[in-house]
Amino acid sequence: MKRIARIALLSLSFVALAAVQGAAQASSLLGIINTLTGSGDTAATDMPPPAAASANPVQMAAATAKRVLRDGTYTGQAFDAYYGMVQVEATVQNGQIAGVNTLQSPDHRSTSRAINRKALPILENEVITAQTVRVNLVSGATLTSKAYIRSLNSALRQALH
Amino acid sequence: MRRDTRLLMGMPITIEIVDDVPPETMEIAYRYFDAIDRRFSTYKTDSEISAINRGDIGDCDASAEMCEVFAIAEMTRLETDGYFDIRRPDGKRDPSGIVKGWAIRNAARLLARQGAGNFYVEAGGDIQTAGRNGEGGPWIVGIRHPFQEDQIVKAVRIENCGIATSGSYVRGDHIYDPLHPEARLTDIVSLSVIGPDVLEADRFATAAFAMGRDGIYFLEEREGLEAYMIDTAGRATMTSGFKAYVA
């Protein structure tokens, strides 16, 4: 597969994975909200749609302000997020969601990092451009070693005849 | 000035020495790489690492060099929350992610002990420099363009320190996330790390690359490391101290 096509495929599958994980987490959270409010109807019209991958599930749940939530800690159903199950536990205090704890996650670490992302520093970024600066040597992942070895082998094979 | 490139450890290894030293100086460094290859190559059935992985040699009986590499690997595993792990899914160990940077660093020390003060040692894109280049200025290293292999995207001054670049535009599965071995890597294509020496740069470049986009934040948090990460869209993110190195 051509390199660019492979990179595109990798990015697509990454985005798809992030969307699936986010949706699974949101579904688990919605399940909790329905339990709390005694509504078994998951298709309630004033329920917000499942969150997009980038929405913070806590904020999304808090947006359902008109519902009155009972204080306590509630465990949502586990949902399949492709690489594993996602399950969350929500804590309600004073009728509001005070916290969401991830009980199961295919990658627990990246979940907690994502939630804490506002605490991460903002790093400078730029679009890369080819530079014309003269350099002494280049650092890059080993581009040519496989080709180098193959080429060397073919040369050596000729040398044997 | 003397420069040579030889294929060892499965990759081209280039050494350039500015000082007027005898040819033997460079030979000593290349012989060292050859010895490292014979001990650590997982492709050689008669290497020490292959014998260990077969169970022919127990850990307690391994060489001092092997024990040192295993110790560095274990320390790196703990420091990176498991993102760096030399143990493969089949239970065997592949320390090449440590050996490369470690061997370059050691070869550089060998050259220094031989009296060379101005040189670089480069293996598979990882570099350790010493002193000044042939024009008396700092060694200037280009970061390869991930999509145009004959271009660079950045030039950095590498003075008596090391730089390592991990990338996904090469061998498909040479780096993977040990915690999810079935998953292909994320949307970053290149991560260059500058560290106090090439061993530090290399071990953290490998681990941080496996973290995907989070890797740049991990490196920002760690003292003594600066990095430049490029994603599939050609957008680069850098740690806050990286610009100080730009030439």
PDB file of N, CA and C in Angstrom, chain A residues 3 6-7 10-11 14 83 106-107 109 113 117 120-121 123-131 133-143 145 148-149 152, chain B residues 7 10 81 83 120 124-125 127 133 135 140-142 144 147 149 151-154 165 167 169-171 179-180 184 214 217 228 232 234-238 243:
ATOM      1  N   ARG A   3       2.523   4.709   0.851  1.00  0.00           N
ATOM      2  CA  ARG A   3       2.719   5.279   2.191  1.00  0.00           C
ATOM      3  C   ARG A   3       1.634   6.281   2.561  1.00  0.00           C
ATOM      4  N   ARG A   6      -1.572   4.626   3.263  1.00  0.00           N
ATOM      5  CA  ARG A   6      -1.535   3.899   4.529  1.00  0.00           C
ATOM      6  C   ARG A   6      -1.693   4.860   5.690  1.00  0.00           C
ATOM      7  N   ILE A   7      -1.041   6.022   5.598  1.00  0.00           N
ATOM      8  CA  ILE A   7      -1.158   7.024   6.660  1.00  0.00           C
ATOM      9  C   ILE A   7      -2.599   7.495   6.754  1.00  0.00           C
ATOM     10  N   LEU A  10      -4.622   4.920   8.479  1.00  0.00           N
ATOM     11  CA  LEU A  10      -4.343   4.915   9.911  1.00  0.00           C
ATOM     12  C   LEU A  10      -5.081   6.047  10.598  1.00  0.00           C
ATOM     13  N   SER A  11      -5.062   7.259   9.991  1.00  0.00           N
ATOM     14  CA  SER A  11      -5.735   8.396  10.645  1.00  0.00           C
ATOM     15  C   SER A  11      -7.222   8.164  10.703  1.00  0.00           C
ATOM     16  N   PHE A  14      -8.018   5.780  13.450  1.00  0.00           N
ATOM     17  CA  PHE A  14      -7.837   6.419  14.753  1.00  0.00           C
ATOM     18  C   PHE A  14      -9.040   7.281  15.103  1.00  0.00           C
ATOM     19  N   TYR A  83     -12.070  -1.916  21.208  1.00  0.00           N
ATOM     20  CA  TYR A  83     -10.883  -2.528  21.809  1.00  0.00           C
ATOM     21  C   TYR A  83     -11.136  -3.030  23.213  1.00  0.00           C
ATOM     22  N   PRO A 106     -10.728   0.611  27.529  1.00  0.00           N
ATOM     23  CA  PRO A 106      -9.653  -0.068  26.802  1.00  0.00           C
ATOM     24  C   PRO A 106      -8.304   0.564  27.092  1.00  0.00           C
ATOM     25  N   ASP A 107      -8.286   1.849  27.327  1.00  0.00           N
ATOM     26  CA  ASP A 107      -7.039   2.521  27.674  1.00  0.00           C
ATOM     27  C   ASP A 107      -7.336   3.555  28.742  1.00  0.00           C
ATOM     28  N   ARG A 109      -5.558   5.048  30.852  1.00  0.00           N
ATOM     29  CA  ARG A 109      -4.642   6.184  30.952  1.00  0.00           C
ATOM     30  C   ARG A 109      -5.022   7.296  30.023  1.00  0.00           C
ATOM     31  N   ARG A 113      -6.119  11.186  30.865  1.00  0.00           N
ATOM     32  CA  ARG A 113      -5.385  12.309  30.293  1.00  0.00           C
ATOM     33  C   ARG A 113      -6.333  13.239  29.557  1.00  0.00           C
ATOM     34  N   ARG A 117      -7.217  17.272  30.125  1.00  0.00           N
ATOM     35  CA  ARG A 117      -6.516  18.003  29.082  1.00  0.00           C
ATOM     36  C   ARG A 117      -6.449  19.496  29.329  1.00  0.00           C
ATOM     37  N   LEU A 120      -3.228  20.570  30.693  1.00  0.00           N
ATOM     38  CA  LEU A 120      -2.005  20.411  29.914  1.00  0.00           C
ATOM     39  C   LEU A 120      -1.573  21.753  29.357  1.00  0.00           C
ATOM     40  N   PRO A 121      -0.275  21.936  29.227  1.00  0.00           N
ATOM     41  CA  PRO A 121       0.216  23.202  28.687  1.00  0.00           C
ATOM     42  C   PRO A 121      -0.189  23.342  27.214  1.00  0.00           C
ATOM     43  N   LEU A 123       1.043  23.990  23.732  1.00  0.00           N
ATOM     44  CA  LEU A 123       2.344  23.955  23.075  1.00  0.00           C
ATOM     45  C   LEU A 123       2.247  24.580  21.690  1.00  0.00           C
ATOM     46  N   GLU A 124       3.327  25.237  21.319  1.00  0.00           N
ATOM     47  CA  GLU A 124       3.361  25.894  20.031  1.00  0.00           C
ATOM     48  C   GLU A 124       3.293  24.874  18.913  1.00  0.00           C
ATOM     49  N   ASN A 125       2.570  25.219  17.852  1.00  0.00           N
ATOM     50  CA  ASN A 125       2.561  24.312  16.710  1.00  0.00           C
ATOM     51  C   ASN A 125       2.669  25.102  15.426  1.00  0.00           C
ATOM     52  N   GLU A 126       3.009  24.414  14.352  1.00  0.00           N
ATOM     53  CA  GLU A 126       3.212  25.075  13.062  1.00  0.00           C
ATOM     54  C   GLU A 126       3.033  24.058  11.950  1.00  0.00           C
ATOM     55  N   VAL A 127       2.810  24.557  10.746  1.00  0.00           N
ATOM     56  CA  VAL A 127       2.780  23.674   9.584  1.00  0.00           C
ATOM     57  C   VAL A 127       4.228  23.459   9.155  1.00  0.00           C
ATOM     58  N   ILE A 128       4.585  22.216   8.888  1.00  0.00           N
ATOM     59  CA  ILE A 128       5.981  21.973   8.483  1.00  0.00           C
ATOM     60  C   ILE A 128       6.211  22.460   7.048  1.00  0.00           C
ATOM     61  N   THR A 129       7.416  22.959   6.820  1.00  0.00           N
ATOM     62  CA  THR A 129       7.786  23.369   5.455  1.00  0.00           C
ATOM     63  C   THR A 129       9.223  22.934   5.211  1.00  0.00           C
ATOM     64  N   ALA A 130       9.519  22.645   3.958  1.00  0.00           N
ATOM     65  CA  ALA A 130      10.886  22.263   3.613  1.00  0.00           C
ATOM     66  C   ALA A 130      11.808  23.459   3.859  1.00  0.00           C
ATOM     67  N   GLN A 131      12.942  23.198   4.506  1.00  0.00           N
ATOM     68  CA  GLN A 131      13.900  24.257   4.828  1.00  0.00           C
ATOM     69  C   GLN A 131      15.104  24.164   3.910  1.00  0.00           C
ATOM     70  N   VAL A 133      18.065  25.477   4.865  1.00  0.00           N
ATOM     71  CA  VAL A 133      19.251  25.656   5.708  1.00  0.00           C
ATOM     72  C   VAL A 133      20.265  24.552   5.438  1.00  0.00           C
ATOM     73  N   ARG A 134      21.529  24.905   5.390  1.00  0.00           N
ATOM     74  CA  ARG A 134      22.583  23.888   5.198  1.00  0.00           C
ATOM     75  C   ARG A 134      22.799  23.136   6.498  1.00  0.00           C
ATOM     76  N   VAL A 135      22.802  21.832   6.410  1.00  0.00           N
ATOM     77  CA  VAL A 135      23.004  21.035   7.618  1.00  0.00           C
ATOM     78  C   VAL A 135      24.192  20.101   7.423  1.00  0.00           C
ATOM     79  N   ASN A 136      24.743  19.618   8.548  1.00  0.00           N
ATOM     80  CA  ASN A 136      25.860  18.674   8.485  1.00  0.00           C
ATOM     81  C   ASN A 136      25.374  17.239   8.282  1.00  0.00           C
ATOM     82  N   LEU A 137      24.206  16.927   8.848  1.00  0.00           N
ATOM     83  CA  LEU A 137      23.638  15.590   8.720  1.00  0.00           C
ATOM     84  C   LEU A 137      22.158  15.647   9.081  1.00  0.00           C
ATOM     85  N   VAL A 138      21.465  14.534   8.858  1.00  0.00           N
ATOM     86  CA  VAL A 138      20.017  14.499   9.024  1.00  0.00           C
ATOM     87  C   VAL A 138      19.593  13.430  10.017  1.00  0.00           C
ATOM     88  N   SER A 139      18.638  13.800  10.852  1.00  0.00           N
ATOM     89  CA  SER A 139      18.049  12.831  11.776  1.00  0.00           C
ATOM     90  C   SER A 139      16.654  12.470  11.273  1.00  0.00           C
ATOM     91  N   GLY A 140      16.456  11.187  11.059  1.00  0.00           N
ATOM     92  CA  GLY A 140      15.137  10.761  10.620  1.00  0.00           C
ATOM     93  C   GLY A 140      15.016   9.293  10.923  1.00  0.00           C
ATOM     94  N   ALA A 141      13.818   8.781  11.005  1.00  0.00           N
ATOM     95  CA  ALA A 141      13.638   7.346  11.225  1.00  0.00           C
ATOM     96  C   ALA A 141      14.281   6.625  10.053  1.00  0.00           C
ATOM     97  N   THR A 142      14.778   5.455  10.311  1.00  0.00           N
ATOM     98  CA  THR A 142      15.601   4.766   9.326  1.00  0.00           C
ATOM     99  C   THR A 142      14.847   4.454   8.060  1.00  0.00           C
ATOM    100  N   LEU A 143      15.038   5.332   7.086  1.00  0.00           N
ATOM    101  CA  LEU A 143      14.283   5.237   5.847  1.00  0.00           C
ATOM    102  C   LEU A 143      14.864   4.190   4.916  1.00  0.00           C
ATOM    103  N   SER A 145      17.283   1.734   5.519  1.00  0.00           N
ATOM    104  CA  SER A 145      18.023   0.535   5.916  1.00  0.00           C
ATOM    105  C   SER A 145      17.542  -0.711   5.199  1.00  0.00           C
ATOM    106  N   TYR A 148      18.650  -0.423   1.681  1.00  0.00           N
ATOM    107  CA  TYR A 148      20.117  -0.528   1.699  1.00  0.00           C
ATOM    108  C   TYR A 148      20.518  -1.998   1.723  1.00  0.00           C
ATOM    109  N   ILE A 149      19.910  -2.756   2.643  1.00  0.00           N
ATOM    110  CA  ILE A 149      20.247  -4.178   2.797  1.00  0.00           C
ATOM    111  C   ILE A 149      19.886  -4.950   1.536  1.00  0.00           C
ATOM    112  N   LEU A 152      22.312  -4.078  -1.173  1.00  0.00           N
ATOM    113  CA  LEU A 152      23.607  -4.699  -0.890  1.00  0.00           C
ATOM    114  C   LEU A 152      23.562  -6.189  -1.213  1.00  0.00           C
TER     115      LEU A 152
ATOM    116  N   LEU B   7      27.499  -0.557   7.134  1.00  0.00           N
ATOM    117  CA  LEU B   7      26.253  -1.213   7.491  1.00  0.00           C
ATOM    118  C   LEU B   7      26.519  -2.189   8.633  1.00  0.00           C
ATOM    119  N   GLY B  10      22.180  -3.815  11.191  1.00  0.00           N
ATOM    120  CA  GLY B  10      21.036  -3.650  10.312  1.00  0.00           C
ATOM    121  C   GLY B  10      20.783  -2.234   9.846  1.00  0.00           C
ATOM    122  N   ASP B  81       5.532   4.496  32.203  1.00  0.00           N
ATOM    123  CA  ASP B  81       4.237   3.893  32.507  1.00  0.00           C
ATOM    124  C   ASP B  81       3.946   2.700  31.601  1.00  0.00           C
ATOM    125  N   TYR B  83       4.821   2.296  28.473  1.00  0.00           N
ATOM    126  CA  TYR B  83       4.801   2.554  27.035  1.00  0.00           C
ATOM    127  C   TYR B  83       6.074   2.081  26.359  1.00  0.00           C
ATOM    128  N   TYR B 120      30.883  13.316  15.169  1.00  0.00           N
ATOM    129  CA  TYR B 120      29.549  12.805  15.449  1.00  0.00           C
ATOM    130  C   TYR B 120      29.533  11.311  15.132  1.00  0.00           C
ATOM    131  N   GLY B 124      21.247   4.982  12.126  1.00  0.00           N
ATOM    132  CA  GLY B 124      19.808   4.921  11.910  1.00  0.00           C
ATOM    133  C   GLY B 124      19.083   6.193  12.292  1.00  0.00           C
ATOM    134  N   GLY B 125      19.700   7.335  12.064  1.00  0.00           N
ATOM    135  CA  GLY B 125      19.014   8.594  12.334  1.00  0.00           C
ATOM    136  C   GLY B 125      19.174   9.124  13.742  1.00  0.00           C
ATOM    137  N   ILE B 127      21.735  10.432  16.710  1.00  0.00           N
ATOM    138  CA  ILE B 127      23.026  11.103  16.622  1.00  0.00           C
ATOM    139  C   ILE B 127      23.552  11.570  17.979  1.00  0.00           C
ATOM    140  N   ASN B 133      31.860  21.314  14.278  1.00  0.00           N
ATOM    141  CA  ASN B 133      31.949  20.702  12.950  1.00  0.00           C
ATOM    142  C   ASN B 133      33.210  21.172  12.224  1.00  0.00           C
ATOM    143  N   GLU B 135      33.743  23.344  10.111  1.00  0.00           N
ATOM    144  CA  GLU B 135      33.886  24.795   9.925  1.00  0.00           C
ATOM    145  C   GLU B 135      34.041  25.513  11.250  1.00  0.00           C
ATOM    146  N   ILE B 140      25.100  21.063  12.944  1.00  0.00           N
ATOM    147  CA  ILE B 140      23.733  21.400  12.582  1.00  0.00           C
ATOM    148  C   ILE B 140      23.076  20.145  12.023  1.00  0.00           C
ATOM    149  N   VAL B 141      21.987  19.743  12.667  1.00  0.00           N
ATOM    150  CA  VAL B 141      21.298  18.520  12.272  1.00  0.00           C
ATOM    151  C   VAL B 141      19.928  18.881  11.693  1.00  0.00           C
ATOM    152  N   GLY B 142      19.614  18.306  10.557  1.00  0.00           N
ATOM    153  CA  GLY B 142      18.301  18.530   9.961  1.00  0.00           C
ATOM    154  C   GLY B 142      17.327  17.448  10.415  1.00  0.00           C
ATOM    155  N   ARG B 144      14.388  15.209   9.233  1.00  0.00           N
ATOM    156  CA  ARG B 144      13.885  14.787   7.916  1.00  0.00           C
ATOM    157  C   ARG B 144      12.417  15.098   7.736  1.00  0.00           C
ATOM    158  N   PHE B 147       7.349  13.401   4.644  1.00  0.00           N
ATOM    159  CA  PHE B 147       6.675  13.061   3.390  1.00  0.00           C
ATOM    160  C   PHE B 147       7.543  13.290   2.154  1.00  0.00           C
ATOM    161  N   GLU B 149      11.373  12.655   1.401  1.00  0.00           N
ATOM    162  CA  GLU B 149      12.564  12.133   2.064  1.00  0.00           C
ATOM    163  C   GLU B 149      13.859  12.879   1.750  1.00  0.00           C
ATOM    164  N   GLN B 151      14.083  16.119   1.770  1.00  0.00           N
ATOM    165  CA  GLN B 151      13.963  17.454   2.344  1.00  0.00           C
ATOM    166  C   GLN B 151      14.055  17.394   3.866  1.00  0.00           C
ATOM    167  N   ILE B 152      14.392  18.543   4.468  1.00  0.00           N
ATOM    168  CA  ILE B 152      14.331  18.647   5.932  1.00  0.00           C
ATOM    169  C   ILE B 152      13.286  19.693   6.290  1.00  0.00           C
ATOM    170  N   VAL B 153      12.737  19.581   7.502  1.00  0.00           N
ATOM    171  CA  VAL B 153      11.728  20.548   7.938  1.00  0.00           C
ATOM    172  C   VAL B 153      12.252  21.482   9.018  1.00  0.00           C
ATOM    173  N   LYS B 154      13.409  21.138   9.576  1.00  0.00           N
ATOM    174  CA  LYS B 154      13.963  21.933  10.672  1.00  0.00           C
ATOM    175  C   LYS B 154      15.453  21.691  10.736  1.00  0.00           C
ATOM    176  N   THR B 165      15.185  10.386  16.371  1.00  0.00           N
ATOM    177  CA  THR B 165      13.888  10.568  15.717  1.00  0.00           C
ATOM    178  C   THR B 165      13.204   9.226  15.571  1.00  0.00           C
ATOM    179  N   GLY B 167       9.916   7.345  13.914  1.00  0.00           N
ATOM    180  CA  GLY B 167       8.978   7.675  12.855  1.00  0.00           C
ATOM    181  C   GLY B 167       8.177   6.480  12.419  1.00  0.00           C
ATOM    182  N   TYR B 169       7.097   6.337   9.203  1.00  0.00           N
ATOM    183  CA  TYR B 169       7.102   6.298   7.749  1.00  0.00           C
ATOM    184  C   TYR B 169       8.097   5.281   7.234  1.00  0.00           C
ATOM    185  N   VAL B 170       8.444   4.363   8.074  1.00  0.00           N
ATOM    186  CA  VAL B 170       9.456   3.372   7.726  1.00  0.00           C
ATOM    187  C   VAL B 170       8.914   1.957   7.818  1.00  0.00           C
ATOM    188  N   ARG B 171       9.508   1.123   8.647  1.00  0.00           N
ATOM    189  CA  ARG B 171       9.046  -0.250   8.819  1.00  0.00           C
ATOM    190  C   ARG B 171       7.699  -0.184   9.536  1.00  0.00           C
ATOM    191  N   LEU B 179       1.061  -2.007  25.220  1.00  0.00           N
ATOM    192  CA  LEU B 179      -0.155  -2.248  25.984  1.00  0.00           C
ATOM    193  C   LEU B 179      -1.316  -2.621  25.070  1.00  0.00           C
ATOM    194  N   HIS B 180      -1.201  -2.331  23.791  1.00  0.00           N
ATOM    195  CA  HIS B 180      -2.219  -2.734  22.834  1.00  0.00           C
ATOM    196  C   HIS B 180      -1.514  -3.236  21.589  1.00  0.00           C
ATOM    197  N   ARG B 184      -2.550  -0.623  15.529  1.00  0.00           N
ATOM    198  CA  ARG B 184      -1.543   0.094  14.753  1.00  0.00           C
ATOM    199  C   ARG B 184      -1.416   1.483  15.361  1.00  0.00           C
ATOM    200  N   ASP B 214      -0.220  12.149  22.899  1.00  0.00           N
ATOM    201  CA  ASP B 214       0.105  12.451  24.297  1.00  0.00           C
ATOM    202  C   ASP B 214       1.605  12.537  24.526  1.00  0.00           C
ATOM    203  N   TYR B 217       3.332  15.821  25.370  1.00  0.00           N
ATOM    204  CA  TYR B 217       3.070  16.336  26.722  1.00  0.00           C
ATOM    205  C   TYR B 217       3.912  15.609  27.757  1.00  0.00           C
ATOM    206  N   TYR B 228      10.047  17.659  18.955  1.00  0.00           N
ATOM    207  CA  TYR B 228       9.329  18.213  17.795  1.00  0.00           C
ATOM    208  C   TYR B 228       8.544  17.060  17.188  1.00  0.00           C
ATOM    209  N   THR B 232       0.127  13.421  10.833  1.00  0.00           N
ATOM    210  CA  THR B 232      -0.119  13.023   9.443  1.00  0.00           C
ATOM    211  C   THR B 232      -0.548  14.194   8.570  1.00  0.00           C
ATOM    212  N   GLY B 234       0.880  17.022   8.658  1.00  0.00           N
ATOM    213  CA  GLY B 234       2.017  17.905   8.447  1.00  0.00           C
ATOM    214  C   GLY B 234       2.066  19.064   9.430  1.00  0.00           C
ATOM    215  N   ARG B 235       1.342  18.919  10.540  1.00  0.00           N
ATOM    216  CA  ARG B 235       1.396  19.950  11.580  1.00  0.00           C
ATOM    217  C   ARG B 235       2.337  19.490  12.677  1.00  0.00           C
ATOM    218  N   ALA B 236       3.229  20.382  13.083  1.00  0.00           N
ATOM    219  CA  ALA B 236       4.221  20.039  14.101  1.00  0.00           C
ATOM    220  C   ALA B 236       3.888  20.720  15.416  1.00  0.00           C
ATOM    221  N   THR B 237       4.117  20.006  16.518  1.00  0.00           N
ATOM    222  CA  THR B 237       3.956  20.560  17.863  1.00  0.00           C
ATOM    223  C   THR B 237       5.307  20.414  18.552  1.00  0.00           C
ATOM    224  N   MET B 238       5.715  21.447  19.282  1.00  0.00           N
ATOM    225  CA  MET B 238       7.033  21.379  19.919  1.00  0.00           C
ATOM    226  C   MET B 238       6.940  21.668  21.415  1.00  0.00           C
ATOM    227  N   LYS B 243      12.588  25.600  20.724  1.00  0.00           N
ATOM    228  CA  LYS B 243      13.039  26.668  19.817  1.00  0.00           C
ATOM    229  C   LYS B 243      14.464  27.125  20.094  1.00  0.00           C
TER     230      LYS B 243
END
